[in-house]
């Protein structure tokens, strides 16, 4: 019942892949295949392609996103890209706290919260990525880990900020491994996340899009998207070709 009021959303995460030429043909291919599907769709592209892709998506329903966002507004932070810069190019979304950022580049729950706040301040929708490692799952810490990741953000911004945010549940053990969470495993955590938010704000909980990410493919997307608390997907590998990304999009 509740899911009826939520718009579905499929987001591609290209990670550090592609060339100027492949980025252009991928975006054109996606736009050409959107059809009459009214679900939301976006691509989170490498920073250097944001300007070009922002031109290509004009007039289409394909939205643009970044894969990260600085935790500060401006200043002497060599190599960083601010929320204000991203909004100049019409970025609608920015991933924050992707597990690859947390694992390889030292993003902490605190810096992820600051990135989330920067996005909100510029009217960019943060896609807050949460999820447990295999070790944490095996030690039954999944819910505790996800709660901690959510709490860090809620404590900084307050629950009201989630009115303009998306959450992506991405079990780390499923990302890029070909090992997808089962529909039920994913639903269990999605439902928990929604209930956890509902304790603080029932209206936001009912409204917020919670995406699943981690080896989502054309052949497993339908089952995942059919679960009541899964509102779409964050797609890595399968978003690098228009055909597979569109198949997933049209499964939502
Ligand atoms: P994957 O990546 O679909 O390649 O597993 C998902 C993600 O990291 O967002």
mmCIF file of C-alpha atoms and ligand atoms in Angstrom:
data_model
loop_
_atom_site.group_PDB
_atom_site.id
_atom_site.type_symbol
_atom_site.label_atom_id
_atom_site.label_comp_id
_atom_site.label_asym_id
_atom_site.label_seq_id
_atom_site.Cartn_x
_atom_site.Cartn_y
_atom_site.Cartn_z
ATOM 1 C CA UNK A 1 0.000 0.000 0.000
ATOM 2 C CA UNK A 2 2.666 2.454 1.101
ATOM 3 C CA UNK A 3 4.833 1.690 -1.877
ATOM 4 C CA UNK A 4 2.156 3.026 -4.200
ATOM 5 C CA UNK A 5 2.962 6.566 -3.181
ATOM 6 C CA UNK A 6 6.675 6.201 -3.823
ATOM 7 C CA UNK A 7 8.126 6.909 -7.228
ATOM 8 C CA UNK A 8 10.648 4.273 -8.313
ATOM 9 C CA UNK A 9 14.220 5.294 -9.079
ATOM 10 C CA UNK A 10 17.096 3.586 -10.871
ATOM 11 C CA UNK A 11 20.559 5.150 -10.552
ATOM 12 C CA UNK A 12 23.635 4.125 -12.509
ATOM 13 C CA UNK A 13 27.046 4.405 -10.849
ATOM 14 C CA UNK A 14 29.723 4.348 -13.522
ATOM 15 C CA UNK A 15 32.540 4.425 -10.958
ATOM 16 C CA UNK A 16 35.925 5.106 -12.635
ATOM 17 C CA UNK A 17 34.986 3.758 -16.048
ATOM 18 C CA UNK A 18 34.578 5.047 -19.565
ATOM 19 C CA UNK A 19 36.000 7.581 -21.967
ATOM 20 C CA UNK A 20 34.623 10.833 -23.288
ATOM 21 C CA UNK A 21 33.335 8.937 -26.329
ATOM 22 C CA UNK A 22 31.808 6.021 -24.413
ATOM 23 C CA UNK A 23 30.179 8.378 -21.920
ATOM 24 C CA UNK A 24 28.474 10.220 -24.748
ATOM 25 C CA UNK A 25 27.242 7.117 -26.537
ATOM 26 C CA UNK A 26 26.051 5.533 -23.279
ATOM 27 C CA UNK A 27 24.029 8.610 -22.331
ATOM 28 C CA UNK A 28 22.534 8.861 -25.824
ATOM 29 C CA UNK A 29 21.689 5.145 -25.765
ATOM 30 C CA UNK A 30 19.972 5.428 -22.408
ATOM 31 C CA UNK A 31 17.921 8.456 -23.465
ATOM 32 C CA UNK A 32 16.883 6.703 -26.669
ATOM 33 C CA UNK A 33 15.559 3.744 -24.687
ATOM 34 C CA UNK A 34 13.605 5.497 -21.922
ATOM 35 C CA UNK A 35 10.293 4.898 -23.660
ATOM 36 C CA UNK A 36 7.149 5.777 -21.770
ATOM 37 C CA UNK A 37 8.432 4.536 -18.410
ATOM 38 C CA UNK A 38 7.662 7.226 -15.850
ATOM 39 C CA UNK A 39 9.999 5.948 -13.129
ATOM 40 C CA UNK A 40 12.939 8.193 -12.260
ATOM 41 C CA UNK A 41 16.373 7.459 -13.673
ATOM 42 C CA UNK A 42 19.827 8.980 -13.210
ATOM 43 C CA UNK A 43 23.494 8.383 -13.988
ATOM 44 C CA UNK A 44 26.291 9.217 -11.543
ATOM 45 C CA UNK A 45 29.258 9.900 -13.783
ATOM 46 C CA UNK A 46 32.940 10.726 -13.140
ATOM 47 C CA UNK A 47 33.417 14.420 -12.301
ATOM 48 C CA UNK A 48 35.181 15.279 -15.568
ATOM 49 C CA UNK A 49 32.194 14.081 -17.594
ATOM 50 C CA UNK A 50 29.609 16.028 -15.614
ATOM 51 C CA UNK A 51 29.787 19.129 -17.796
ATOM 52 C CA UNK A 52 29.395 17.218 -21.063
ATOM 53 C CA UNK A 53 26.701 14.902 -19.777
ATOM 54 C CA UNK A 54 24.768 17.861 -18.343
ATOM 55 C CA UNK A 55 24.389 19.140 -21.925
ATOM 56 C CA UNK A 56 23.398 15.720 -23.294
ATOM 57 C CA UNK A 57 20.627 15.127 -20.738
ATOM 58 C CA UNK A 58 18.968 18.521 -21.279
ATOM 59 C CA UNK A 59 15.326 18.088 -22.230
ATOM 60 C CA UNK A 60 15.326 14.388 -21.321
ATOM 61 C CA UNK A 61 14.102 12.578 -18.217
ATOM 62 C CA UNK A 62 17.584 11.231 -17.522
ATOM 63 C CA UNK A 63 18.935 13.008 -14.440
ATOM 64 C CA UNK A 64 22.563 13.679 -13.632
ATOM 65 C CA UNK A 65 24.459 12.776 -10.494
ATOM 66 C CA UNK A 66 27.963 12.803 -9.024
ATOM 67 C CA UNK A 67 29.686 9.915 -7.270
ATOM 68 C CA UNK A 68 30.882 11.921 -4.299
ATOM 69 C CA UNK A 69 30.707 15.445 -2.895
ATOM 70 C CA UNK A 70 33.067 17.416 -0.676
ATOM 71 C CA UNK A 71 32.439 17.552 3.057
ATOM 72 C CA UNK A 72 33.237 21.291 3.087
ATOM 73 C CA UNK A 73 31.575 24.195 1.291
ATOM 74 C CA UNK A 74 34.701 25.781 -0.256
ATOM 75 C CA UNK A 75 38.299 26.674 0.468
ATOM 76 C CA UNK A 76 41.765 25.145 0.525
ATOM 77 C CA UNK A 77 40.805 21.517 -0.120
ATOM 78 C CA UNK A 78 42.925 20.494 -3.101
ATOM 79 C CA UNK A 79 41.270 17.978 -5.376
ATOM 80 C CA UNK A 80 37.789 18.274 -3.922
ATOM 81 C CA UNK A 81 34.563 19.229 -5.712
ATOM 82 C CA UNK A 82 31.949 21.227 -3.822
ATOM 83 C CA UNK A 83 28.192 20.886 -3.757
ATOM 84 C CA UNK A 84 27.881 24.417 -5.196
ATOM 85 C CA UNK A 85 30.038 23.423 -8.190
ATOM 86 C CA UNK A 86 27.943 20.343 -8.830
ATOM 87 C CA UNK A 87 24.731 22.300 -8.645
ATOM 88 C CA UNK A 88 26.045 24.742 -11.288
ATOM 89 C CA UNK A 89 25.962 21.812 -13.727
ATOM 90 C CA UNK A 90 22.479 20.724 -12.752
ATOM 91 C CA UNK A 91 23.477 17.685 -10.724
ATOM 92 C CA UNK A 92 20.303 16.402 -9.150
ATOM 93 C CA UNK A 93 21.952 13.651 -7.101
ATOM 94 C CA UNK A 94 25.249 12.864 -5.409
ATOM 95 C CA UNK A 95 26.253 9.541 -3.927
ATOM 96 C CA UNK A 96 27.550 9.906 -0.388
ATOM 97 C CA UNK A 97 29.310 7.212 1.601
ATOM 98 C CA UNK A 98 29.638 4.633 -1.138
ATOM 99 C CA UNK A 99 31.433 1.623 0.356
ATOM 100 C CA UNK A 100 34.352 2.082 -2.046
ATOM 101 C CA UNK A 101 34.813 5.603 -0.655
ATOM 102 C CA UNK A 102 34.568 4.288 2.894
ATOM 103 C CA UNK A 103 36.979 1.393 2.220
ATOM 104 C CA UNK A 104 39.636 2.950 -0.044
ATOM 105 C CA UNK A 105 39.473 6.687 0.639
ATOM 106 C CA UNK A 106 38.831 6.940 4.341
ATOM 107 C CA UNK A 107 35.271 8.253 4.328
ATOM 108 C CA UNK A 108 33.981 7.922 7.879
ATOM 109 C CA UNK A 109 30.430 8.044 9.178
ATOM 110 C CA UNK A 110 31.190 11.614 10.279
ATOM 111 C CA UNK A 111 32.570 12.803 6.929
ATOM 112 C CA UNK A 112 29.718 11.075 5.125
ATOM 113 C CA UNK A 113 27.285 13.003 7.309
ATOM 114 C CA UNK A 114 29.081 16.251 6.420
ATOM 115 C CA UNK A 115 28.891 15.399 2.691
ATOM 116 C CA UNK A 116 25.186 14.674 3.065
ATOM 117 C CA UNK A 117 24.698 18.065 4.744
ATOM 118 C CA UNK A 118 26.619 19.852 1.967
ATOM 119 C CA UNK A 119 24.400 18.248 -0.661
ATOM 120 C CA UNK A 120 21.225 19.234 1.179
ATOM 121 C CA UNK A 121 22.462 22.809 1.577
ATOM 122 C CA UNK A 122 22.770 23.128 -2.215
ATOM 123 C CA UNK A 123 19.520 21.382 -3.075
ATOM 124 C CA UNK A 124 21.291 18.251 -4.331
ATOM 125 C CA UNK A 125 19.640 14.972 -3.347
ATOM 126 C CA UNK A 126 22.168 12.850 -1.456
ATOM 127 C CA UNK A 127 22.015 9.124 -2.120
ATOM 128 C CA UNK A 128 23.251 7.879 1.240
ATOM 129 C CA UNK A 129 24.898 4.466 0.842
ATOM 130 C CA UNK A 130 24.817 2.117 3.813
ATOM 131 C CA UNK A 131 25.582 -1.559 4.223
ATOM 132 C CA UNK A 132 27.532 -4.204 6.079
ATOM 133 C CA UNK A 133 30.593 -6.258 5.191
ATOM 134 C CA UNK A 134 30.421 -10.043 4.972
ATOM 135 C CA UNK A 135 32.178 -10.336 8.316
ATOM 136 C CA UNK A 136 29.664 -8.000 9.939
ATOM 137 C CA UNK A 137 26.752 -9.969 8.459
ATOM 138 C CA UNK A 138 28.193 -13.249 9.692
ATOM 139 C CA UNK A 139 28.503 -11.761 13.171
ATOM 140 C CA UNK A 140 24.860 -10.616 13.059
ATOM 141 C CA UNK A 141 25.885 -6.961 13.088
ATOM 142 C CA UNK A 142 24.043 -5.918 9.928
ATOM 143 C CA UNK A 143 21.326 -3.928 11.676
ATOM 144 C CA UNK A 144 23.725 -2.342 14.172
ATOM 145 C CA UNK A 145 26.084 -1.244 11.392
ATOM 146 C CA UNK A 146 23.297 0.240 9.289
ATOM 147 C CA UNK A 147 21.829 2.007 12.338
ATOM 148 C CA UNK A 148 25.208 3.557 13.117
ATOM 149 C CA UNK A 149 25.626 4.738 9.537
ATOM 150 C CA UNK A 150 22.155 6.312 9.608
ATOM 151 C CA UNK A 151 22.581 7.791 13.083
ATOM 152 C CA UNK A 152 25.729 9.674 12.108
ATOM 153 C CA UNK A 153 23.750 11.549 9.466
ATOM 154 C CA UNK A 154 20.553 11.976 11.479
ATOM 155 C CA UNK A 155 22.544 13.366 14.423
ATOM 156 C CA UNK A 156 24.161 16.004 12.206
ATOM 157 C CA UNK A 157 21.292 17.076 9.962
ATOM 158 C CA UNK A 158 18.171 15.985 11.807
ATOM 159 C CA UNK A 159 15.576 13.668 10.322
ATOM 160 C CA UNK A 160 13.870 16.491 8.368
ATOM 161 C CA UNK A 161 16.777 16.539 5.885
ATOM 162 C CA UNK A 162 15.763 13.040 4.773
ATOM 163 C CA UNK A 163 12.714 14.582 3.151
ATOM 164 C CA UNK A 164 15.018 15.381 0.192
ATOM 165 C CA UNK A 165 17.285 12.328 0.336
ATOM 166 C CA UNK A 166 17.553 8.795 -0.986
ATOM 167 C CA UNK A 167 19.013 5.820 0.872
ATOM 168 C CA UNK A 168 20.817 2.982 -0.898
ATOM 169 C CA UNK A 169 21.254 -0.293 0.939
ATOM 170 C CA UNK A 170 24.352 -1.896 -0.507
ATOM 171 C CA UNK A 171 25.683 -4.954 1.279
ATOM 172 C CA UNK A 172 29.438 -4.654 0.733
ATOM 173 C CA UNK A 173 29.741 -8.380 0.036
ATOM 174 C CA UNK A 174 27.374 -8.024 -2.917
ATOM 175 C CA UNK A 175 29.067 -5.075 -4.649
ATOM 176 C CA UNK A 176 30.857 -6.095 -7.832
ATOM 177 C CA UNK A 177 31.014 -9.691 -6.671
ATOM 178 C CA UNK A 178 28.187 -11.202 -8.682
ATOM 179 C CA UNK A 179 26.749 -12.272 -5.336
ATOM 180 C CA UNK A 180 23.380 -10.526 -4.951
ATOM 181 C CA UNK A 181 21.430 -10.408 -1.733
ATOM 182 C CA UNK A 182 18.316 -12.555 -2.047
ATOM 183 C CA UNK A 183 15.059 -10.648 -2.443
ATOM 184 C CA UNK A 184 14.186 -11.529 1.155
ATOM 185 C CA UNK A 185 17.603 -10.638 2.578
ATOM 186 C CA UNK A 186 17.432 -7.228 0.954
ATOM 187 C CA UNK A 187 13.782 -6.640 1.904
ATOM 188 C CA UNK A 188 14.537 -7.452 5.542
ATOM 189 C CA UNK A 189 17.122 -4.651 5.774
ATOM 190 C CA UNK A 190 15.074 -2.210 3.672
ATOM 191 C CA UNK A 191 12.091 -2.746 5.944
ATOM 192 C CA UNK A 192 14.291 -2.213 8.968
ATOM 193 C CA UNK A 193 15.640 1.056 7.533
ATOM 194 C CA UNK A 194 12.132 2.334 6.859
ATOM 195 C CA UNK A 195 10.978 1.404 10.353
ATOM 196 C CA UNK A 196 14.068 3.013 11.878
ATOM 197 C CA UNK A 197 13.275 6.271 10.059
ATOM 198 C CA UNK A 198 9.575 5.926 10.959
ATOM 199 C CA UNK A 199 10.360 6.039 14.666
ATOM 200 C CA UNK A 200 11.675 9.564 14.059
ATOM 201 C CA UNK A 201 9.325 10.677 11.280
ATOM 202 C CA UNK A 202 6.582 8.453 9.915
ATOM 203 C CA UNK A 203 5.773 10.694 6.954
ATOM 204 C CA UNK A 204 9.367 10.805 5.709
ATOM 205 C CA UNK A 205 9.728 7.048 6.243
ATOM 206 C CA UNK A 206 6.738 6.353 4.033
ATOM 207 C CA UNK A 207 8.006 8.707 1.343
ATOM 208 C CA UNK A 208 11.748 8.045 1.182
ATOM 209 C CA UNK A 209 13.106 5.988 -1.704
ATOM 210 C CA UNK A 210 15.301 3.116 -0.524
ATOM 211 C CA UNK A 211 17.344 1.598 -3.343
ATOM 212 C CA UNK A 212 19.076 -1.764 -3.405
ATOM 213 C CA UNK A 213 22.625 -1.989 -4.753
ATOM 214 C CA UNK A 214 25.058 -4.862 -5.176
ATOM 215 C CA UNK A 215 25.265 -6.980 -8.326
ATOM 216 C CA UNK A 216 21.792 -5.981 -9.465
ATOM 217 C CA UNK A 217 21.405 -7.281 -13.033
ATOM 218 C CA UNK A 218 18.663 -7.580 -15.647
ATOM 219 C CA UNK A 219 17.904 -11.135 -14.494
ATOM 220 C CA UNK A 220 17.491 -10.393 -10.783
ATOM 221 C CA UNK A 221 16.157 -6.826 -10.808
ATOM 222 C CA UNK A 222 12.482 -7.704 -11.157
ATOM 223 C CA UNK A 223 12.436 -9.897 -8.064
ATOM 224 C CA UNK A 224 14.240 -7.309 -5.969
ATOM 225 C CA UNK A 225 12.057 -4.426 -7.181
ATOM 226 C CA UNK A 226 8.907 -6.401 -6.405
ATOM 227 C CA UNK A 227 9.701 -6.320 -2.684
ATOM 228 C CA UNK A 228 7.528 -3.791 -0.827
ATOM 229 C CA UNK A 229 10.358 -1.693 0.621
ATOM 230 C CA UNK A 230 12.700 -1.781 -2.383
ATOM 231 C CA UNK A 231 12.016 1.308 -4.483
ATOM 232 C CA UNK A 232 14.636 0.832 -7.172
ATOM 233 C CA UNK A 233 18.328 0.196 -7.578
ATOM 234 C CA UNK A 234 21.828 1.619 -7.518
ATOM 235 C CA UNK A 235 23.519 -0.138 -10.404
ATOM 236 C CA UNK A 236 27.264 -0.405 -10.943
ATOM 237 C CA UNK A 237 28.588 -2.850 -13.545
ATOM 238 C CA UNK A 238 25.261 -3.318 -15.305
ATOM 239 C CA UNK A 239 24.908 0.449 -15.827
ATOM 240 C CA UNK A 240 27.908 0.611 -18.159
ATOM 241 C CA UNK A 241 25.918 -0.595 -21.148
ATOM 242 C CA UNK A 242 22.670 1.030 -22.220
ATOM 243 C CA UNK A 243 20.999 -2.297 -22.949
ATOM 244 C CA UNK A 244 21.487 -3.865 -19.512
ATOM 245 C CA UNK A 245 20.847 -0.598 -17.660
ATOM 246 C CA UNK A 246 17.619 -0.050 -19.586
ATOM 247 C CA UNK A 247 16.505 -3.636 -18.948
ATOM 248 C CA UNK A 248 16.907 -3.006 -15.234
ATOM 249 C CA UNK A 249 15.133 0.355 -15.544
ATOM 250 C CA UNK A 250 12.213 -1.240 -17.318
ATOM 251 C CA UNK A 251 11.965 -3.876 -14.559
ATOM 252 C CA UNK A 252 11.122 -1.257 -11.973
HETATM 253 P P1 LIG B 1 27.579 -3.363 -8.764
HETATM 254 O O1 LIG B 1 27.871 -1.996 -7.976
HETATM 255 O O2 LIG B 1 26.202 -3.243 -9.356
HETATM 256 O O3 LIG B 1 28.664 -3.449 -9.819
HETATM 257 O O4 LIG B 1 27.675 -4.466 -7.753
HETATM 258 C C1 LIG B 1 26.858 -1.369 -7.230
HETATM 259 C C2 LIG B 1 27.433 -0.150 -6.552
HETATM 260 O O5 LIG B 1 28.592 -0.203 -6.109
HETATM 261 O O6 LIG B 1 26.770 0.896 -6.450
#
